[in-house]
């Protein structure tokens, strides 16, 4: 269906942003190559700011705020998804209120050249929300949220340390978190 037709179907259809392209291939499959992203202009950056602040913003609202037609806004958002600039749409969660009262950053030293294997196993862990391959004194930084310290202990001592490629771990408890997600008062976010 053409973007123009989508834009003319009304606000109900307007609320549904394009579906994000898969960010990773299934386990064991070759990753699908993502074409290089096209350069972003000021309108694209404004659209990204709006959607980062409010992922539920309607196409109509986005179009009005960046001063383009709904069809143009829809086409731009669709292109940002296809190019992999927008990886998905989601909610920012207060993990404590959602029953995940214990949070920790876990650093891991891993066997050289085992990143892909370790990443697959870490992605399957309950409560894992961010995984990064980093440089420095350790190789991997993992952020987890668990119901309590007992569950965190079980996750680290039983699940993570049993991964053969994990040489050592260090757990850093999070006492307080502040989400620094995009805000309208930070205009330089994507400039």
PDB file of N, CA and C in Angstrom, residues 39-55 57-68 72-74 76-77 79-80 85-86 89 182-191:
ATOM      1  N   UNK A  39      22.351   9.422   4.104  1.00  0.00           N
ATOM      2  CA  UNK A  39      22.594  10.559   5.014  1.00  0.00           C
ATOM      3  C   UNK A  39      21.279  11.094   5.575  1.00  0.00           C
ATOM      4  N   UNK A  40      21.320  11.530   6.829  1.00  0.00           N
ATOM      5  CA  UNK A  40      20.146  12.107   7.475  1.00  0.00           C
ATOM      6  C   UNK A  40      20.155  13.613   7.290  1.00  0.00           C
ATOM      7  N   UNK A  41      18.988  14.162   6.994  1.00  0.00           N
ATOM      8  CA  UNK A  41      18.887  15.618   6.942  1.00  0.00           C
ATOM      9  C   UNK A  41      18.234  16.112   8.235  1.00  0.00           C
ATOM     10  N   UNK A  42      18.021  17.401   8.329  1.00  0.00           N
ATOM     11  CA  UNK A  42      17.478  17.996   9.553  1.00  0.00           C
ATOM     12  C   UNK A  42      16.089  17.437   9.883  1.00  0.00           C
ATOM     13  N   UNK A  43      15.270  17.185   8.862  1.00  0.00           N
ATOM     14  CA  UNK A  43      13.926  16.651   9.110  1.00  0.00           C
ATOM     15  C   UNK A  43      14.023  15.229   9.664  1.00  0.00           C
ATOM     16  N   UNK A  44      14.908  14.404   9.090  1.00  0.00           N
ATOM     17  CA  UNK A  44      15.103  13.053   9.615  1.00  0.00           C
ATOM     18  C   UNK A  44      15.526  13.098  11.086  1.00  0.00           C
ATOM     19  N   UNK A  45      16.462  13.971  11.410  1.00  0.00           N
ATOM     20  CA  UNK A  45      16.934  14.081  12.799  1.00  0.00           C
ATOM     21  C   UNK A  45      15.805  14.548  13.719  1.00  0.00           C
ATOM     22  N   UNK A  46      14.975  15.464  13.241  1.00  0.00           N
ATOM     23  CA  UNK A  46      13.826  15.912  14.043  1.00  0.00           C
ATOM     24  C   UNK A  46      12.845  14.758  14.265  1.00  0.00           C
ATOM     25  N   UNK A  47      12.606  13.968  13.238  1.00  0.00           N
ATOM     26  CA  UNK A  47      11.707  12.810  13.366  1.00  0.00           C
ATOM     27  C   UNK A  47      12.271  11.837  14.396  1.00  0.00           C
ATOM     28  N   UNK A  48      13.565  11.568  14.337  1.00  0.00           N
ATOM     29  CA  UNK A  48      14.182  10.668  15.311  1.00  0.00           C
ATOM     30  C   UNK A  48      14.038  11.200  16.731  1.00  0.00           C
ATOM     31  N   UNK A  49      14.251  12.496  16.920  1.00  0.00           N
ATOM     32  CA  UNK A  49      14.095  13.094  18.261  1.00  0.00           C
ATOM     33  C   UNK A  49      12.672  12.894  18.777  1.00  0.00           C
ATOM     34  N   UNK A  50      11.699  13.144  17.913  1.00  0.00           N
ATOM     35  CA  UNK A  50      10.290  13.021  18.313  1.00  0.00           C
ATOM     36  C   UNK A  50       9.990  11.576  18.704  1.00  0.00           C
ATOM     37  N   UNK A  51      10.408  10.620  17.872  1.00  0.00           N
ATOM     38  CA  UNK A  51      10.102   9.216  18.148  1.00  0.00           C
ATOM     39  C   UNK A  51      10.885   8.677  19.346  1.00  0.00           C
ATOM     40  N   UNK A  52      12.070   9.200  19.597  1.00  0.00           N
ATOM     41  CA  UNK A  52      12.804   8.777  20.789  1.00  0.00           C
ATOM     42  C   UNK A  52      12.116   9.282  22.050  1.00  0.00           C
ATOM     43  N   UNK A  53      11.566  10.464  21.975  1.00  0.00           N
ATOM     44  CA  UNK A  53      10.867  11.034  23.125  1.00  0.00           C
ATOM     45  C   UNK A  53       9.506  10.388  23.314  1.00  0.00           C
ATOM     46  N   UNK A  54       8.796  10.135  22.193  1.00  0.00           N
ATOM     47  CA  UNK A  54       7.462   9.543  22.251  1.00  0.00           C
ATOM     48  C   UNK A  54       7.300   8.569  21.093  1.00  0.00           C
ATOM     49  N   UNK A  55       7.638   7.315  21.344  1.00  0.00           N
ATOM     50  CA  UNK A  55       7.541   6.292  20.312  1.00  0.00           C
ATOM     51  C   UNK A  55       6.121   6.023  19.864  1.00  0.00           C
ATOM     52  N   UNK A  57       4.012   8.489  19.115  1.00  0.00           N
ATOM     53  CA  UNK A  57       3.531   9.653  18.358  1.00  0.00           C
ATOM     54  C   UNK A  57       2.938   9.184  17.035  1.00  0.00           C
ATOM     55  N   UNK A  58       1.811   9.735  16.683  1.00  0.00           N
ATOM     56  CA  UNK A  58       1.159   9.350  15.430  1.00  0.00           C
ATOM     57  C   UNK A  58       1.910   9.954  14.246  1.00  0.00           C
ATOM     58  N   UNK A  59       1.716   9.352  13.099  1.00  0.00           N
ATOM     59  CA  UNK A  59       2.315   9.882  11.870  1.00  0.00           C
ATOM     60  C   UNK A  59       1.844  11.323  11.665  1.00  0.00           C
ATOM     61  N   UNK A  60       0.566  11.557  11.901  1.00  0.00           N
ATOM     62  CA  UNK A  60       0.010  12.903  11.737  1.00  0.00           C
ATOM     63  C   UNK A  60       0.726  13.901  12.650  1.00  0.00           C
ATOM     64  N   UNK A  61       0.924  13.527  13.911  1.00  0.00           N
ATOM     65  CA  UNK A  61       1.599  14.406  14.861  1.00  0.00           C
ATOM     66  C   UNK A  61       3.046  14.679  14.440  1.00  0.00           C
ATOM     67  N   UNK A  62       3.734  13.630  14.027  1.00  0.00           N
ATOM     68  CA  UNK A  62       5.129  13.788  13.577  1.00  0.00           C
ATOM     69  C   UNK A  62       5.168  14.721  12.378  1.00  0.00           C
ATOM     70  N   UNK A  63       4.295  14.496  11.415  1.00  0.00           N
ATOM     71  CA  UNK A  63       4.262  15.314  10.204  1.00  0.00           C
ATOM     72  C   UNK A  63       4.024  16.787  10.543  1.00  0.00           C
ATOM     73  N   UNK A  64       3.069  17.042  11.430  1.00  0.00           N
ATOM     74  CA  UNK A  64       2.779  18.427  11.811  1.00  0.00           C
ATOM     75  C   UNK A  64       3.968  19.072  12.497  1.00  0.00           C
ATOM     76  N   UNK A  65       4.651  18.337  13.358  1.00  0.00           N
ATOM     77  CA  UNK A  65       5.766  18.903  14.136  1.00  0.00           C
ATOM     78  C   UNK A  65       7.006  19.161  13.284  1.00  0.00           C
ATOM     79  N   UNK A  66       7.183  18.416  12.192  1.00  0.00           N
ATOM     80  CA  UNK A  66       8.351  18.652  11.330  1.00  0.00           C
ATOM     81  C   UNK A  66       7.971  19.384  10.047  1.00  0.00           C
ATOM     82  N   UNK A  67       6.679  19.731   9.908  1.00  0.00           N
ATOM     83  CA  UNK A  67       6.184  20.550   8.797  1.00  0.00           C
ATOM     84  C   UNK A  67       6.338  19.867   7.437  1.00  0.00           C
ATOM     85  N   UNK A  68       5.915  18.585   7.388  1.00  0.00           N
ATOM     86  CA  UNK A  68       5.851  17.854   6.114  1.00  0.00           C
ATOM     87  C   UNK A  68       4.492  17.178   6.048  1.00  0.00           C
ATOM     88  N   UNK A  72       4.840  12.094   3.463  1.00  0.00           N
ATOM     89  CA  UNK A  72       6.287  12.305   3.536  1.00  0.00           C
ATOM     90  C   UNK A  72       6.823  11.780   4.870  1.00  0.00           C
ATOM     91  N   UNK A  73       6.142  12.073   5.963  1.00  0.00           N
ATOM     92  CA  UNK A  73       6.583  11.593   7.280  1.00  0.00           C
ATOM     93  C   UNK A  73       6.580  10.071   7.313  1.00  0.00           C
ATOM     94  N   UNK A  74       5.531   9.464   6.777  1.00  0.00           N
ATOM     95  CA  UNK A  74       5.440   8.004   6.751  1.00  0.00           C
ATOM     96  C   UNK A  74       6.585   7.415   5.932  1.00  0.00           C
ATOM     97  N   UNK A  76       9.485   8.758   5.248  1.00  0.00           N
ATOM     98  CA  UNK A  76      10.770   8.972   5.929  1.00  0.00           C
ATOM     99  C   UNK A  76      10.959   7.975   7.076  1.00  0.00           C
ATOM    100  N   UNK A  77       9.923   7.767   7.869  1.00  0.00           N
ATOM    101  CA  UNK A  77      10.030   6.814   8.974  1.00  0.00           C
ATOM    102  C   UNK A  77      10.275   5.414   8.418  1.00  0.00           C
ATOM    103  N   UNK A  79      11.745   4.642   5.624  1.00  0.00           N
ATOM    104  CA  UNK A  79      13.131   4.591   5.140  1.00  0.00           C
ATOM    105  C   UNK A  79      14.103   4.443   6.302  1.00  0.00           C
ATOM    106  N   UNK A  80      13.855   5.152   7.410  1.00  0.00           N
ATOM    107  CA  UNK A  80      14.723   5.045   8.589  1.00  0.00           C
ATOM    108  C   UNK A  80      14.695   3.631   9.163  1.00  0.00           C
ATOM    109  N   UNK A  85      18.323   2.551  10.777  1.00  0.00           N
ATOM    110  CA  UNK A  85      18.557   3.660  11.701  1.00  0.00           C
ATOM    111  C   UNK A  85      17.621   3.505  12.898  1.00  0.00           C
ATOM    112  N   UNK A  86      16.351   3.229  12.626  1.00  0.00           N
ATOM    113  CA  UNK A  86      15.397   2.892  13.684  1.00  0.00           C
ATOM    114  C   UNK A  86      15.383   1.382  13.781  1.00  0.00           C
ATOM    115  N   UNK A  89      10.619  -0.084  18.059  1.00  0.00           N
ATOM    116  CA  UNK A  89       9.839   0.827  18.879  1.00  0.00           C
ATOM    117  C   UNK A  89       9.553   0.113  20.185  1.00  0.00           C
ATOM    118  N   UNK A 182      16.179  10.697  25.397  1.00  0.00           N
ATOM    119  CA  UNK A 182      16.070  12.001  24.743  1.00  0.00           C
ATOM    120  C   UNK A 182      14.963  12.843  25.356  1.00  0.00           C
ATOM    121  N   UNK A 183      15.264  14.120  25.459  1.00  0.00           N
ATOM    122  CA  UNK A 183      14.276  15.067  25.990  1.00  0.00           C
ATOM    123  C   UNK A 183      14.255  16.283  25.079  1.00  0.00           C
ATOM    124  N   UNK A 184      13.122  16.962  25.039  1.00  0.00           N
ATOM    125  CA  UNK A 184      13.020  18.150  24.184  1.00  0.00           C
ATOM    126  C   UNK A 184      14.013  19.241  24.568  1.00  0.00           C
ATOM    127  N   UNK A 185      14.444  19.277  25.832  1.00  0.00           N
ATOM    128  CA  UNK A 185      15.365  20.330  26.245  1.00  0.00           C
ATOM    129  C   UNK A 185      16.818  20.034  25.883  1.00  0.00           C
ATOM    130  N   UNK A 186      17.062  18.927  25.158  1.00  0.00           N
ATOM    131  CA  UNK A 186      18.405  18.608  24.692  1.00  0.00           C
ATOM    132  C   UNK A 186      18.394  18.567  23.171  1.00  0.00           C
ATOM    133  N   UNK A 187      18.410  19.742  22.529  1.00  0.00           N
ATOM    134  CA  UNK A 187      18.248  19.792  21.078  1.00  0.00           C
ATOM    135  C   UNK A 187      19.417  19.221  20.287  1.00  0.00           C
ATOM    136  N   UNK A 188      20.565  19.029  20.882  1.00  0.00           N
ATOM    137  CA  UNK A 188      21.743  18.575  20.134  1.00  0.00           C
ATOM    138  C   UNK A 188      21.851  17.064  20.038  1.00  0.00           C
ATOM    139  N   UNK A 189      20.819  16.328  20.455  1.00  0.00           N
ATOM    140  CA  UNK A 189      20.868  14.869  20.502  1.00  0.00           C
ATOM    141  C   UNK A 189      21.390  14.237  19.234  1.00  0.00           C
ATOM    142  N   UNK A 190      20.853  14.573  18.078  1.00  0.00           N
ATOM    143  CA  UNK A 190      21.223  13.900  16.840  1.00  0.00           C
ATOM    144  C   UNK A 190      21.821  14.871  15.826  1.00  0.00           C
ATOM    145  N   UNK A 191      22.284  15.995  16.273  1.00  0.00           N
ATOM    146  CA  UNK A 191      22.809  16.996  15.336  1.00  0.00           C
ATOM    147  C   UNK A 191      24.112  16.560  14.730  1.00  0.00           C
TER     148      UNK A 191
END
